[in-house]
XYZ file of C-alpha atoms in Angstrom:
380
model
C -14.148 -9.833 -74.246
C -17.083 -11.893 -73.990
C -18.090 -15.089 -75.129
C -20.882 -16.964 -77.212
C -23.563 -16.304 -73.982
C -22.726 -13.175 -73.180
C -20.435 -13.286 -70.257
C -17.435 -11.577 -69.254
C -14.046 -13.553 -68.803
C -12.763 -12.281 -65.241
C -10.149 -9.439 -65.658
C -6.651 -9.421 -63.375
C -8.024 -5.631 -62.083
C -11.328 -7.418 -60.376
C -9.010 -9.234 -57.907
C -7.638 -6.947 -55.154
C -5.458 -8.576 -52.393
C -7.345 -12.338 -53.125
C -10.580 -11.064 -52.600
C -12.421 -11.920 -55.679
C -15.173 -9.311 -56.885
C -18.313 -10.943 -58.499
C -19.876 -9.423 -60.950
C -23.412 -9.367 -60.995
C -24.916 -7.135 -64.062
C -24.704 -10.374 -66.396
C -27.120 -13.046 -67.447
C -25.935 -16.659 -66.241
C -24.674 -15.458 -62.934
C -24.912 -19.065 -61.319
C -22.508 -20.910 -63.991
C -20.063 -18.260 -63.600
C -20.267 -18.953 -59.667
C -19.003 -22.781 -60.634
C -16.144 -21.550 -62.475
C -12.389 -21.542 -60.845
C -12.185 -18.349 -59.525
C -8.408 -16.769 -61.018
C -6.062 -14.632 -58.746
C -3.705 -12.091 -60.481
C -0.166 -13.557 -59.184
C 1.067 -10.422 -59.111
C -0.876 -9.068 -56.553
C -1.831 -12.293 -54.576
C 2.216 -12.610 -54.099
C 2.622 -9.186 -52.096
C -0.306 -9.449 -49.644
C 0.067 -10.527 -46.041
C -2.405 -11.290 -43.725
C -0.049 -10.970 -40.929
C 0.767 -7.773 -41.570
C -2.547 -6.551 -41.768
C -3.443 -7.244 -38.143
C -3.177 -4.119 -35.924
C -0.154 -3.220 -33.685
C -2.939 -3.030 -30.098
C -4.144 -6.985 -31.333
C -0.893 -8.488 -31.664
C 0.390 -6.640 -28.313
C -2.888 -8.357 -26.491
C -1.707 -11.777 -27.996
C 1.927 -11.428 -26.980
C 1.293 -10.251 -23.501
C -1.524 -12.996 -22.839
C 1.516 -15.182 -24.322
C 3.880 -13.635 -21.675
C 1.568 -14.296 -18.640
C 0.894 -17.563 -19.781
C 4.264 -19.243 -20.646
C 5.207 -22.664 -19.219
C 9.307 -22.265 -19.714
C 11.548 -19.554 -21.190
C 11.659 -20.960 -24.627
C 8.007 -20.383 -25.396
C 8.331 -17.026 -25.277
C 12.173 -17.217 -26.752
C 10.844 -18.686 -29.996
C 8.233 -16.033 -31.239
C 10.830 -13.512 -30.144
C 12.880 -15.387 -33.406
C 9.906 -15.310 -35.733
C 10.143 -12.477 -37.075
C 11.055 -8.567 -36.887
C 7.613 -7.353 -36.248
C 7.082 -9.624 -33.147
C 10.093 -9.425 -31.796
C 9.801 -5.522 -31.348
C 6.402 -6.170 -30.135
C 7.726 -9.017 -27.621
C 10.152 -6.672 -26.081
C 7.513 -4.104 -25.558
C 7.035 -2.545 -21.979
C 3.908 -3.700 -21.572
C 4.149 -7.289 -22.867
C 7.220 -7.919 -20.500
C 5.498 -6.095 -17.271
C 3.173 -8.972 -17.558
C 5.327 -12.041 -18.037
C 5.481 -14.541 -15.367
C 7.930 -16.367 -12.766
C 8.537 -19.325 -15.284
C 9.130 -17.184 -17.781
C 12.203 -16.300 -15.827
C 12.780 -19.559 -15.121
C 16.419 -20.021 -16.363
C 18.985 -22.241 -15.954
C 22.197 -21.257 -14.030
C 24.291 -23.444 -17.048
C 22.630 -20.863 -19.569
C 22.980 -17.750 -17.442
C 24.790 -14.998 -20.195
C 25.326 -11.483 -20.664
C 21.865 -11.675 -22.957
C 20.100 -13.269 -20.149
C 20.889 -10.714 -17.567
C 19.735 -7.803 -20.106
C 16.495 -9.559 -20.908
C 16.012 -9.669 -17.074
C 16.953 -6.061 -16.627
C 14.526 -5.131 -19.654
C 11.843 -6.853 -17.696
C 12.435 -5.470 -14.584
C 12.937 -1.759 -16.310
C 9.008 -2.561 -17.478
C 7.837 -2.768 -14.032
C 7.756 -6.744 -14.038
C 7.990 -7.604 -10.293
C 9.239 -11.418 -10.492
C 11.756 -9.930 -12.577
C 12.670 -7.762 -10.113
C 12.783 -10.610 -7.517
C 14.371 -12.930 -9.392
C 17.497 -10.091 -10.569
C 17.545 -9.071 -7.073
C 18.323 -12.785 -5.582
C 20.727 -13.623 -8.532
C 23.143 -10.281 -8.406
C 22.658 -10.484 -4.056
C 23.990 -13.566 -3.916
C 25.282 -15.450 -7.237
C 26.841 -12.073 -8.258
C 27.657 -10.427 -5.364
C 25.990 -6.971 -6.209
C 24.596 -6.482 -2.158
C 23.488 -2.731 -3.070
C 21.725 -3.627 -6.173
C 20.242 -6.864 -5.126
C 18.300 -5.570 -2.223
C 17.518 -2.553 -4.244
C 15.397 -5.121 -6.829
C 14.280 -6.565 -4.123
C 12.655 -3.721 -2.358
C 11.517 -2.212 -5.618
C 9.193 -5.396 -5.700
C 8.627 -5.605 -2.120
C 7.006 -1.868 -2.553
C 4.594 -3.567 -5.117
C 3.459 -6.286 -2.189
C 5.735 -9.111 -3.837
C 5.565 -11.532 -0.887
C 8.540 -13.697 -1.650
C 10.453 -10.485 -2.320
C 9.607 -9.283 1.412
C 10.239 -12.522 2.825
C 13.820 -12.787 1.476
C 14.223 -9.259 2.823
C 13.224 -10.421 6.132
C 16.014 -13.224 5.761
C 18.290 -10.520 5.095
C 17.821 -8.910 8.257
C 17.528 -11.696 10.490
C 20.777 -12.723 9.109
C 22.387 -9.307 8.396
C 23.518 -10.478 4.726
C 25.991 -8.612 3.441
C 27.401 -6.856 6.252
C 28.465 -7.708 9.192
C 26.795 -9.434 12.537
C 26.043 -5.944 13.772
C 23.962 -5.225 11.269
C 21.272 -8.012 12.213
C 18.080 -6.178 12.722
C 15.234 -8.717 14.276
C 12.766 -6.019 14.550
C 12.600 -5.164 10.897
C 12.956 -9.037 10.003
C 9.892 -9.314 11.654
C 8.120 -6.373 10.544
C 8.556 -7.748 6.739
C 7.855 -11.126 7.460
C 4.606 -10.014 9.426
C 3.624 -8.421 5.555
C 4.478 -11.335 3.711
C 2.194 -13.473 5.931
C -0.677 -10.879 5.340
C -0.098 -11.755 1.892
C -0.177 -15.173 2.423
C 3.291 -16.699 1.816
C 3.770 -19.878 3.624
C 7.645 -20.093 4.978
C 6.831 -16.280 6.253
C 3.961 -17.867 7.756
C 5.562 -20.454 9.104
C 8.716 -17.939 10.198
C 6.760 -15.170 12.094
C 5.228 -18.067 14.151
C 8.385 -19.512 15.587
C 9.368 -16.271 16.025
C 6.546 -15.632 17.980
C 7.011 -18.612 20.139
C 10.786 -17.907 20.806
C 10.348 -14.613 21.457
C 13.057 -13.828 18.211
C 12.681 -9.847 17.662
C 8.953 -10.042 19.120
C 7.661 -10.354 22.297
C 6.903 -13.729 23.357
C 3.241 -14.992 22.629
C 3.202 -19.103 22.124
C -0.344 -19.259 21.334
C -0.174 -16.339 18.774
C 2.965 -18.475 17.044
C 1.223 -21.779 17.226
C -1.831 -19.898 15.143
C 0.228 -19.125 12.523
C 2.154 -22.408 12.283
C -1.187 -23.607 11.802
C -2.191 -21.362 9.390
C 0.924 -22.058 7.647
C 0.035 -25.808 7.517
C -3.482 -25.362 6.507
C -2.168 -23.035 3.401
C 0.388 -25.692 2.353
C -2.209 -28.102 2.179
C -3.892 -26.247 0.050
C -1.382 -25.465 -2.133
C -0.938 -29.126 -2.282
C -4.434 -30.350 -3.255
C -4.723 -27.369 -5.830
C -1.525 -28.623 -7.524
C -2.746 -32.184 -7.359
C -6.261 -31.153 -9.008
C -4.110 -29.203 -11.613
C -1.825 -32.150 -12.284
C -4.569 -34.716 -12.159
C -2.710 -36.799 -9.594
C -4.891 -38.711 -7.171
C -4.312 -37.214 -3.564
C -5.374 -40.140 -1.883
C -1.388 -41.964 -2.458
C -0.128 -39.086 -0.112
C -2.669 -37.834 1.846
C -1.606 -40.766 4.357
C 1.172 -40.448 6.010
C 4.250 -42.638 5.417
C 7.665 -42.717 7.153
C 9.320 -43.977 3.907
C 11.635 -42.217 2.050
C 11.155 -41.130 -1.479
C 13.937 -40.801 -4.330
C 14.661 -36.924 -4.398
C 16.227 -35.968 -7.918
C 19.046 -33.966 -6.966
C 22.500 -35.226 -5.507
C 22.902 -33.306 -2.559
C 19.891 -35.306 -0.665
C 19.508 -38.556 -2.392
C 16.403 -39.412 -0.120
C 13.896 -37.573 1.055
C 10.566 -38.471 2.746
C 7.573 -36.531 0.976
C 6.244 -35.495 4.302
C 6.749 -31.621 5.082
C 5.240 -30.487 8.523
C 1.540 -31.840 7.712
C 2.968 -34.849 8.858
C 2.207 -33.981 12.185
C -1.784 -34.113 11.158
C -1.521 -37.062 9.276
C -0.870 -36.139 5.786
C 2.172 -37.089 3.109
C 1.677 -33.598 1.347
C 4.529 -33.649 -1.096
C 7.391 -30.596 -0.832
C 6.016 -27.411 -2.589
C 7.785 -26.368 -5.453
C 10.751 -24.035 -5.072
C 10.601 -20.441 -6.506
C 12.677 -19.751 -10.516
C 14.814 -18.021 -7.669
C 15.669 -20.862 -5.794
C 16.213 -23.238 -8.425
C 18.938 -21.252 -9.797
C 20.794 -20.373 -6.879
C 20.502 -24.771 -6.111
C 22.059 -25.205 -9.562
C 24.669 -21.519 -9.677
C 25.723 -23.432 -6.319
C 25.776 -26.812 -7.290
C 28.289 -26.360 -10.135
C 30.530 -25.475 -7.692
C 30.153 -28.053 -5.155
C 28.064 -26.364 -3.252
C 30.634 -23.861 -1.679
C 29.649 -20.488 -2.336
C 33.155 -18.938 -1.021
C 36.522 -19.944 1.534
C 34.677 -21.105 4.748
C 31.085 -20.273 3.287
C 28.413 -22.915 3.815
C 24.494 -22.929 2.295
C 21.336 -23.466 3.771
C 21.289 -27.112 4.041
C 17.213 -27.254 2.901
C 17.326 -28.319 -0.555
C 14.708 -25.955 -1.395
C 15.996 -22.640 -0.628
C 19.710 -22.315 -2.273
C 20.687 -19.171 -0.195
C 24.635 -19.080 0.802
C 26.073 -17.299 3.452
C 27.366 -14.148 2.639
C 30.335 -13.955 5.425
C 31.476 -16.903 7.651
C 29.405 -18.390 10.531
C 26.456 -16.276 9.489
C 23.719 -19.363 9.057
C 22.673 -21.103 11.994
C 23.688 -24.964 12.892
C 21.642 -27.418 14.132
C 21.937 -27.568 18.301
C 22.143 -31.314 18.521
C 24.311 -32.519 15.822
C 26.053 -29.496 14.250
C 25.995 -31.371 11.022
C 23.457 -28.751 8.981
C 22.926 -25.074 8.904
C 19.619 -23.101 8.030
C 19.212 -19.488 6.931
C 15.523 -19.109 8.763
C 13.742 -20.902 10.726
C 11.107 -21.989 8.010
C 13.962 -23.783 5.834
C 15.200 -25.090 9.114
C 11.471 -27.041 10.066
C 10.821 -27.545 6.114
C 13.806 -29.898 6.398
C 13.618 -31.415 9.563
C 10.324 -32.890 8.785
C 11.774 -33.891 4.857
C 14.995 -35.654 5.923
C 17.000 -34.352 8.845
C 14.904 -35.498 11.469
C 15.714 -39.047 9.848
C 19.079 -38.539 9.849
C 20.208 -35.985 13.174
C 22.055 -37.870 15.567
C 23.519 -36.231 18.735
C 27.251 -35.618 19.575
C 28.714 -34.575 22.810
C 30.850 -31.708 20.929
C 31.413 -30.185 17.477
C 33.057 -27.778 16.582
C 34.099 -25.796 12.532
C 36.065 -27.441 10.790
C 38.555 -24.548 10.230
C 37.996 -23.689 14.116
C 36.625 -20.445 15.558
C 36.457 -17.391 13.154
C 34.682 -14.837 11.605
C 31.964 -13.411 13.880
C 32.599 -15.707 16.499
C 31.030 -19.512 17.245
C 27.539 -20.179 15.264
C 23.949 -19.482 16.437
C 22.580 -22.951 17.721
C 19.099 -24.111 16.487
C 16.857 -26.341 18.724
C 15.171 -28.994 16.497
C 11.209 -29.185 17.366
């Protein structure tokens, strides 16, 4: 149908998916330009942009997503979107990417769904998964075979707070007996985490070192890597600061004043780890997903992991004891107890050395047990 001048009224069939097709073998082309273009309803209705993206595209956006995520629930919610991106979301190769926060999950929302999402993720290859189900079934659920198991699957893959926690495990000989203590492969594995870079292994292997624990004594060798250690946790410090946009001058001078600390279990704290000793505040570094939740799995229960079982008494490490008298105490007032080392000088520098006060004798409260009176620890 045409009108008066000649031109065409637009027909439903020109309009395909709302892309509107001009025509252009008519006189007056510019006035019908001007005219409201018309979309057949029909067909406008049943398109989807969405839809038309391709499968490889929205993968790439989901596993960037993945990497990327801040917290659990930004991942969570496009997982609730819809059914396309929540098959997509659960894909092996968007989960082999995902982060540690992404795991990050709180011990009051732990579930049956939680522990599958984990096991998905860890299925996929995703090593923080793997640490992070190795530390909760070792010690919040009391799987010992399967734990490690996770734990050495990512320690294969050069997952340096998986090797260090390994190297815990044998110092201590968690989950067995105090036979089973093997120093030699403690150090071994905390000699690879250091390669790698991670600061309490660092910090470990060097008092090792200077003890002579499961390694021949070399005090000059330790007191390099203690060093080291120091120099890496500043850095992690200022790079976290630069991140955060916090000035570093407040706490890169020392202060002897304690600072409000957020959980119960240490009301006050002074933000001074072992940089201290060179004249810098640095504050504590942030504990691992890992950690956290064995704090909080712990903390519901007020803090006692078992009958006559005691945790390590530096607030940012969470780990229980796994059979009675296995942790060591401190050797001047017996009041604390530290799985390594590392947690042990972490906290004497935080709040202990504040607070240790000698006594001529202590002993358990429930009296000698177990495996026999505790390992001392000497306070430096």
């Amino acid at each position: 149908m045409r009108t008066r001048r000649g031109l065409c009224y637009p027909r439903a069939d020109v309009c395909v998916d709302k892309i509107v097709v001009k025509r252009r073998d008519f006189a007056g082309y510019n006035m019908a330009c001007r005219k409201r273009q018309r979309f057949a309803p029909v067909m406008a209705g049943n398109s989807d942009l969405f839809d038309a993206l391709p499968d490889d595209l929205v993968i790439s956006i989901l596993s960037k997503l993945s990497s990327s995520a801040s917290c659990p629930s930004d991942f969570i919610n496009v997982l609730i979107t819809c059914k396309r991106l929540n098959s997509f979301a659960l894909q092996p190769l968007v989960l082999s990417k995902a982060s540690s926060k992404l795991f990050a999950i709180k011990a009051e929302n732990w579930s049956e769904s939680a522990h599958r999402f984990l096991k998905c993720c860890a299925d996929a290859g995703n090593v923080e998964a793997c640490y992070t189900l190795g530390m909760i079934r070792f010690y919040c659920l009391q799987n010992r075979g399967s734990g490690a198991s996770l734990m050495a699957k990512a320690a294969i893959s050069s997952h340096a707070p998986a090797l260090y926690s390994l190297a815990v495990i044998q110092f201590n000989g968690s989950g067995g007996s105090k036979n089973d203590k093997d120093l030699r492969a403690g150090v071994a594995l905390c000699a690879r985490a250091a390669f790698l870079g991670h600061i309490d292994a660092l910090r470990e292997l060097g008092h090792c070192l200077q003890d002579g624990y499961g390694v021949r004594q070399n005090i000059t060798e330790g007191r390099r890597f203690l060093v080291q250690a120091n120099a890496r946790e500043l850095a992690a410090g200022l790079s976290s600061a630069s991140v955060s946009n916090i000035a570093t001058c407040s706490w890169l001078n020392w202060s002897p004043h304690p600072i409000p600390h957020p959980t119960n279990r240490h009301p006050n704290v002074p933000g001074c780890p072992l940089l201290s000793d060179f004249g810098c505040n640095v504050p504590a570094p942030e504990a691992h997903p890992a950690n956290k939740f064995l704090t909080d799995w712990f903390g519901s229960r007020d803090g006692i992991p078992g009958p006559g079982l005691r945790l390590c008494s530096h607030v940012g490490c969470g780990r229980p004891e796994t059979r009675k008298h296995e942790f060591r105490r401190c050797s001047v007032c017996g009041a604390v107890n530290y799985c390594s080392r590392a947690c042990q000088a972490l906290d004497w520098k935080l709040r202990h050395k504040a607070e240790c006060a000698p006594v001529e004798r202590w002993l358990d409260e429930e009296g000698v047990g177990g495996d026999g009176m505790d390992d001392v620890i000497a306070e430096s």
